[in-house]
């Protein structure tokens, strides 16, 4: 067998990648021309690529490496668990210590009576679980017709048939026959792009009341649940106006609709609390988690379920589960990750140190000619690129053109910041220090300067 190692020339690795690796959410022909950037190592908040460049990871991998890279304790936890019990299932009336311990720990951390955990391997799988669980819940209550799940346009809940249907990404629905039946979408609370002349508070109420209108239209006896990310992540770090979630909560309570908070990005410290629901004042019946649960060191996710829903589901055999539900190695890694978050005071670090320090510098970017607004909750942030300051108008060029140019300038300046159309998003590891934030902001500012110059030079600085 041929050995493929970190020490091979980049071009050779890129050629093999192009020949054999089908990348997710990628036009692979285009990537093959250009060659993928190859990441070889990482430590703390810094990635190293195959050319030896040191890159600040402003996205914590993919919104997940909350405790930062290179934590040996997680390696040891995995090695210990692999030695002791690398796999056993949790199906046929069996259990094992890592799954028991992690479920119990999550029950301690989750707010209210969210005391039960159904294990999955990812956020997508957990949301597929949620679709089946809430529908089965209502069936057990004698209301099988309560099967519709209401979600939002531009939501992201995963990429499987079920979770991709829950999501509101039109580009995803256009491929592969999504959405599955009985999933409907209302508008998103995206004031900057869609709020027109309303104040953010008026707009937040209006968008929340689309839920009430949809329930009235369908009949409450048809609606099982509403699902939303406390703060939309992949959609562009859209922070809803303050009026939005209280009104959604009121409507779910009034009509007896289950509320699912998708905490895959917002969980485990990202917003300055254990869960985004606490930051946004939401009382969900179910929370979806993944990513930061293990800081991305091992694939694990699941559904945190309230007493009443769990008790109802417990009455029947729930014909659902995954081979890797409660995988012992992933559970052991997640437990160690949660220990580190708690014992090292990482959430307090976000709240008291990293957020305030970054917020001052992030919001100062509002003075940049290319920036239309900045948002930051905990350590998830966004900025809108604008062709015309003060107007909130989009670019005349195809949406995403300015964002792509800016992302490329970030790469060139050794900093990772993602674009969602013409919005730049950040979610650095939660352990980022003030000194690292200084370097991060320096590079981001240089990238914005270069991007602005390029956008102007290419005649793209025009509002549509
Ligand atoms: N819910 C939310 C809120 C997510 O952000 C998922 C569910 C699905 O999780 P899995 O583990 O199945 O990927 C996610 C994932 C992006 C990007 O480009 C975001 C995600 C995944 C891939 C890309 O921002 N979020």
XYZ file of C-alpha atoms and ligand atoms in Angstrom:
489
model
C 0.000 0.000 0.000
C 1.216 3.460 -0.889
C 2.006 5.710 2.102
C 0.398 9.143 1.856
C 1.841 11.473 4.479
C 2.042 15.095 5.589
C 5.480 15.244 4.006
C 4.340 14.793 0.431
C 4.428 17.876 -1.807
C 1.184 19.861 -1.677
C 0.573 19.478 -5.411
C 0.723 15.705 -5.159
C -1.727 15.638 -2.250
C -4.037 17.988 -4.140
C -3.952 15.778 -7.224
C -4.864 12.696 -5.191
C -7.582 14.666 -3.402
C -9.036 15.800 -6.732
C -8.881 12.280 -8.142
C -10.610 10.472 -5.282
C -12.236 12.741 -2.716
C -15.789 14.031 -3.300
C -16.001 17.129 -1.077
C -19.267 18.140 0.603
C -21.048 21.336 -0.517
C -18.393 21.820 -3.223
C -18.275 22.012 -7.001
C -15.563 19.409 -7.241
C -14.514 20.286 -10.824
C -13.753 23.847 -9.783
C -11.866 22.686 -6.714
C -9.823 20.220 -8.762
C -8.598 23.121 -10.934
C -7.611 25.176 -7.939
C -6.450 22.515 -5.499
C -7.722 22.172 -1.934
C -5.913 23.824 0.926
C -4.495 20.982 2.978
C -4.445 21.321 6.737
C -1.847 19.182 8.426
C -1.800 20.142 12.126
C -3.457 22.413 14.647
C -2.784 23.705 18.130
C -4.912 26.050 20.221
C -6.582 28.404 17.715
C -3.983 27.958 14.976
C -3.969 25.678 11.948
C -0.876 24.710 9.963
C -1.197 23.901 6.263
C 0.936 21.753 3.983
C 2.941 24.829 2.964
C 3.751 25.497 6.605
C 1.525 28.586 6.882
C 0.050 29.361 10.306
C -3.620 30.300 10.049
C -5.898 31.627 12.797
C -9.048 29.537 12.725
C -11.873 32.027 13.094
C -14.426 29.233 12.517
C -13.361 26.654 15.151
C -13.183 24.060 12.380
C -16.836 24.090 11.416
C -18.290 25.859 14.467
C -17.214 22.995 16.694
C -13.701 23.050 18.181
C -14.868 24.930 21.268
C -11.938 24.057 23.555
C -9.350 24.549 20.796
C -7.024 22.083 19.122
C -4.369 19.848 20.630
C -5.945 18.864 23.960
C -4.110 15.720 24.965
C -6.702 14.906 27.655
C -9.224 14.077 24.933
C -6.697 11.898 23.141
C -6.059 10.023 26.383
C -9.781 9.651 27.082
C -10.264 8.143 23.619
C -7.267 5.829 23.981
C -8.410 4.643 27.428
C -11.922 3.954 26.170
C -10.721 2.222 23.007
C -8.576 -0.036 25.131
C -11.326 -0.839 27.614
C -14.380 -1.081 25.370
C -14.067 0.305 21.825
C -17.650 -0.476 20.904
C -20.781 -1.912 22.250
C -24.345 -1.159 21.219
C -27.110 0.343 23.324
C -29.939 -1.441 21.551
C -30.818 -4.803 23.026
C -31.344 -3.965 26.683
C -27.656 -3.209 27.182
C -25.807 -0.101 28.216
C -22.267 0.960 29.083
C -20.605 3.421 31.423
C -19.623 6.209 28.965
C -23.190 6.456 27.623
C -24.675 6.368 31.134
C -22.252 8.978 32.423
C -22.665 11.338 29.479
C -26.477 11.165 29.492
C -26.475 11.894 33.231
C -23.992 14.772 32.810
C -26.023 16.353 30.020
C -29.129 16.147 32.220
C -27.239 18.106 34.900
C -26.136 20.788 32.463
C -29.327 21.237 30.448
C -31.882 23.691 31.835
C -35.276 22.848 33.348
C -36.558 19.309 32.975
C -34.465 18.452 29.925
C -33.257 15.275 31.602
C -33.089 12.623 28.895
C -30.681 12.035 26.036
C -31.140 10.135 22.781
C -27.712 9.593 21.212
C -26.858 10.181 17.568
C -23.646 10.545 15.594
C -24.244 14.067 14.274
C -26.607 17.025 14.227
C -28.308 15.734 11.078
C -29.021 12.379 12.683
C -30.294 14.042 15.854
C -32.730 16.181 13.887
C -33.931 13.096 12.004
C -34.548 11.585 15.448
C -36.506 14.703 16.400
C -38.811 14.456 13.393
C -39.692 10.862 14.224
C -39.844 11.480 17.981
C -42.248 14.438 17.926
C -44.537 12.726 15.421
C -44.524 9.506 17.439
C -45.135 11.515 20.622
C -48.348 12.964 19.223
C -49.389 9.568 17.854
C -49.000 8.121 21.356
C -51.147 10.990 22.644
C -53.878 9.813 20.259
C -53.246 12.643 17.786
C -51.399 11.069 14.840
C -52.594 13.845 12.571
C -50.389 16.311 14.489
C -47.434 15.703 12.183
C -46.495 19.024 10.595
C -43.224 20.585 11.683
C -42.816 24.316 11.095
C -39.323 25.626 10.421
C -37.856 28.747 8.819
C -36.464 29.719 5.428
C -32.648 29.892 5.494
C -32.515 27.654 8.570
C -29.838 24.953 8.658
C -30.630 21.704 10.434
C -28.431 19.218 8.573
C -28.053 17.501 5.247
C -29.893 14.161 5.460
C -33.353 13.736 3.878
C -35.114 14.637 7.104
C -32.851 17.319 8.511
C -32.282 18.850 5.069
C -36.070 19.086 4.759
C -36.299 20.780 8.153
C -33.700 23.260 6.952
C -34.862 26.087 4.758
C -32.023 26.218 2.259
C -33.615 26.421 -1.182
C -30.413 25.277 -2.917
C -30.587 22.051 -0.898
C -34.293 21.489 -1.551
C -33.555 21.804 -5.261
C -31.510 18.585 -5.210
C -32.679 15.085 -4.344
C -36.406 15.503 -3.812
C -36.619 17.503 -0.591
C -38.537 18.449 1.476
C -40.243 15.331 2.792
C -43.993 15.739 3.461
C -45.459 17.773 6.311
C -42.594 20.197 6.791
C -43.370 23.859 6.122
C -41.283 27.010 6.335
C -42.062 30.531 7.503
C -39.915 33.670 7.150
C -36.659 34.164 9.055
C -36.021 37.029 11.511
C -33.352 38.578 9.248
C -33.982 42.301 9.786
C -30.906 43.595 7.942
C -31.926 42.038 4.611
C -35.682 41.729 4.940
C -36.813 44.255 7.558
C -37.574 47.114 5.149
C -38.624 50.264 6.998
C -39.691 48.467 10.174
C -37.736 48.744 13.396
C -35.968 45.489 14.318
C -38.482 45.022 17.175
C -41.522 45.442 14.903
C -39.982 43.117 12.352
C -39.159 40.476 14.992
C -42.791 40.438 16.129
C -44.047 40.266 12.578
C -41.846 37.292 11.732
C -42.802 35.475 14.958
C -46.482 36.018 14.173
C -46.007 34.196 10.880
C -45.868 31.132 13.125
C -49.268 31.944 14.597
C -50.714 32.575 11.129
C -49.322 29.258 9.867
C -50.748 27.354 12.849
C -54.130 29.004 12.306
C -53.999 28.186 8.604
C -53.139 24.510 9.137
C -55.084 24.051 12.380
C -53.299 23.447 15.687
C -54.503 19.835 15.515
C -52.148 19.345 12.552
C -48.997 20.943 13.976
C -46.499 18.853 15.971
C -43.606 21.222 16.549
C -41.675 24.342 15.678
C -37.897 24.128 15.232
C -35.393 26.974 15.215
C -31.757 27.755 15.897
C -31.638 30.244 18.803
C -29.267 32.194 16.529
C -29.053 31.031 12.906
C -25.472 29.943 12.228
C -24.958 28.637 8.695
C -27.606 31.114 7.514
C -25.224 33.964 8.372
C -25.219 34.393 12.174
C -28.600 36.078 12.146
C -29.330 37.377 15.664
C -33.113 37.756 15.946
C -34.561 41.025 17.274
C -35.297 40.945 21.033
C -39.036 40.614 20.411
C -38.763 37.435 18.363
C -38.173 34.515 20.738
C -40.571 35.641 23.504
C -43.339 35.810 20.912
C -42.433 32.401 19.442
C -42.488 30.974 22.967
C -45.907 32.543 23.668
C -47.337 31.089 20.456
C -45.942 27.577 21.052
C -47.368 27.648 24.606
C -50.743 28.949 23.490
C -51.281 26.309 20.796
C -49.618 23.361 22.555
C -46.849 23.026 19.955
C -43.562 21.368 20.905
C -40.591 23.702 20.672
C -37.284 22.302 19.401
C -34.180 24.469 19.820
C -31.430 23.404 17.458
C -28.352 24.052 19.601
C -25.838 22.315 17.337
C -23.843 25.548 16.991
C -25.137 27.535 19.974
C -24.572 24.790 22.564
C -21.660 24.293 24.966
C -20.560 27.846 25.571
C -20.708 29.437 22.146
C -23.098 32.210 23.237
C -21.628 32.722 26.735
C -23.948 30.213 28.456
C -24.071 26.443 28.294
C -26.918 26.746 25.781
C -28.155 29.428 23.392
C -31.672 28.863 24.737
C -30.497 30.362 28.034
C -28.987 33.368 26.257
C -32.131 33.958 24.188
C -34.665 33.096 26.938
C -36.194 30.024 25.273
C -37.767 27.050 27.106
C -37.595 24.201 24.579
C -39.046 20.697 24.933
C -36.159 19.248 22.933
C -32.668 20.526 22.159
C -30.542 19.225 19.276
C -26.824 19.079 20.082
C -23.618 17.957 18.320
C -20.390 19.804 17.368
C -19.229 21.459 20.631
C -20.452 18.461 22.666
C -17.092 16.837 21.844
C -15.417 19.996 20.510
C -15.418 18.106 17.214
C -12.794 15.617 18.440
C -15.230 12.735 17.885
C -18.506 12.579 15.933
C -21.383 12.672 18.411
C -24.724 14.410 18.721
C -28.176 13.815 20.051
C -31.501 15.072 21.325
C -31.954 16.360 24.879
C -35.570 15.638 25.743
C -37.859 16.956 28.504
C -39.481 14.695 31.113
C -42.963 14.702 29.622
C -41.935 13.878 26.038
C -39.483 11.216 27.252
C -42.123 9.656 29.521
C -44.588 9.450 26.649
C -42.037 7.975 24.231
C -41.076 5.450 26.931
C -44.549 3.876 26.818
C -43.893 2.253 23.455
C -40.981 0.725 21.579
C -39.479 3.642 19.632
C -38.319 1.940 16.441
C -35.358 4.182 15.921
C -31.611 4.258 16.585
C -28.183 4.257 15.018
C -25.318 1.753 15.275
C -23.264 4.518 16.817
C -25.970 5.781 19.226
C -23.965 6.212 22.423
C -20.643 5.168 20.868
C -18.431 4.613 23.929
C -15.319 6.312 22.539
C -17.243 9.390 21.378
C -19.111 9.540 24.685
C -15.849 9.313 26.668
C -14.333 12.117 24.577
C -17.456 14.273 25.037
C -17.391 13.725 28.810
C -13.766 14.820 29.001
C -14.563 17.844 26.833
C -17.416 18.854 29.171
C -15.108 18.432 32.157
C -12.574 20.784 30.594
C -15.224 23.383 29.692
C -16.448 23.396 33.281
C -13.210 23.046 35.245
C -11.281 25.559 33.158
C -14.119 28.087 33.314
C -14.263 28.352 29.532
C -17.807 29.723 29.524
C -16.796 32.380 32.063
C -13.814 33.159 29.811
C -16.205 33.729 26.888
C -18.537 35.876 28.966
C -16.049 37.931 30.965
C -12.919 38.083 28.813
C -13.101 37.014 25.175
C -16.534 38.395 24.288
C -16.048 41.887 25.748
C -12.554 42.159 24.274
C -13.606 40.964 20.814
C -16.868 42.930 20.869
C -15.083 46.258 21.131
C -12.862 45.492 18.152
C -15.495 43.697 16.111
C -18.016 46.541 16.400
C -15.278 49.053 15.558
C -15.202 47.404 12.097
C -18.470 49.266 11.504
C -16.270 52.210 10.562
C -14.876 50.261 7.616
C -16.270 51.408 4.244
C -17.170 47.805 3.297
C -19.092 46.996 6.504
C -22.835 47.573 6.870
C -23.455 46.054 10.312
C -21.709 43.891 12.905
C -23.214 41.348 15.312
C -21.603 39.366 18.103
C -23.222 37.133 20.720
C -20.706 35.319 22.882
C -18.196 34.190 20.300
C -20.435 33.895 17.264
C -20.408 36.938 15.063
C -21.180 38.295 11.642
C -20.704 41.373 9.545
C -22.650 42.460 6.509
C -20.639 43.615 3.507
C -22.239 46.649 1.934
C -21.923 48.443 -1.394
C -23.454 51.587 0.128
C -22.999 52.401 3.777
C -26.121 53.232 5.753
C -28.553 51.826 3.188
C -28.720 48.042 3.931
C -28.991 47.582 0.150
C -27.537 44.415 -1.391
C -24.810 44.439 -4.033
C -25.922 44.647 -7.661
C -23.568 41.734 -8.420
C -24.754 38.185 -7.826
C -25.188 37.573 -4.085
C -22.027 36.076 -2.647
C -19.586 37.711 -5.072
C -18.269 40.235 -2.528
C -18.348 37.595 0.207
C -16.273 35.166 -1.839
C -13.674 37.829 -2.657
C -13.445 38.698 1.039
C -13.084 35.067 2.061
C -10.247 34.650 -0.433
C -8.504 37.730 1.000
C -8.874 36.194 4.476
C -7.218 32.973 3.322
C -4.410 34.996 1.741
C -3.898 36.748 5.088
C -3.816 33.536 7.126
C -7.163 33.871 8.831
C -10.295 31.757 8.373
C -13.546 33.698 8.174
C -16.436 32.142 6.217
C -18.892 33.921 3.949
C -22.606 33.288 3.668
C -23.511 35.158 0.514
C -22.315 38.683 1.356
C -22.165 38.203 5.114
C -18.952 37.182 6.841
C -19.284 34.897 9.854
C -16.945 34.000 12.712
C -16.997 31.446 15.517
C -13.439 31.123 16.881
C -12.455 28.525 19.485
C -13.821 29.656 22.859
C -10.341 29.641 24.384
C -9.093 32.483 22.173
C -7.067 35.004 24.215
C -6.994 38.809 23.945
C -3.526 38.652 22.340
C -4.824 36.209 19.732
C -7.884 38.397 19.182
C -5.536 41.304 18.382
C -3.813 39.297 15.647
C -7.160 37.977 14.396
C -8.616 41.481 14.052
C -5.416 42.785 12.427
C -5.647 40.111 9.734
C -9.401 40.531 9.263
C -8.945 44.289 8.835
C -6.201 43.805 6.262
C -8.384 41.306 4.402
C -11.309 43.774 4.408
C -9.028 46.557 3.113
C -7.770 44.378 0.271
C -11.248 43.112 -0.494
C -12.621 46.654 -0.603
C -9.874 47.697 -3.031
C -10.534 44.694 -5.250
C -14.317 45.103 -5.214
C -13.903 48.761 -6.174
C -11.337 47.994 -8.874
C -13.636 45.362 -10.399
C -16.544 47.826 -10.513
C -18.577 45.765 -8.039
C -19.163 48.489 -5.474
C -22.714 49.106 -6.705
C -25.990 48.632 -4.877
C -28.706 46.535 -6.502
N -28.117 21.959 13.066
C -27.384 23.082 12.994
C -27.892 24.334 13.630
C -26.157 23.070 12.332
O -25.438 24.198 12.241
C -26.514 20.726 11.848
C -27.710 20.808 12.532
C -26.114 19.420 11.270
O -25.078 18.854 11.973
P -24.114 17.757 11.281
O -23.297 17.281 12.428
O -24.959 16.702 10.712
O -23.346 18.495 10.209
C -25.698 21.869 11.754
C -24.395 21.778 11.032
C -21.621 25.872 7.401
C -21.931 24.527 7.932
O -21.130 25.946 6.253
C -22.702 24.394 9.058
C -23.016 23.113 9.528
C -22.540 21.994 8.859
C -21.769 22.155 7.721
C -21.464 23.408 7.239
O -21.842 26.865 8.079
N -23.836 23.003 10.615
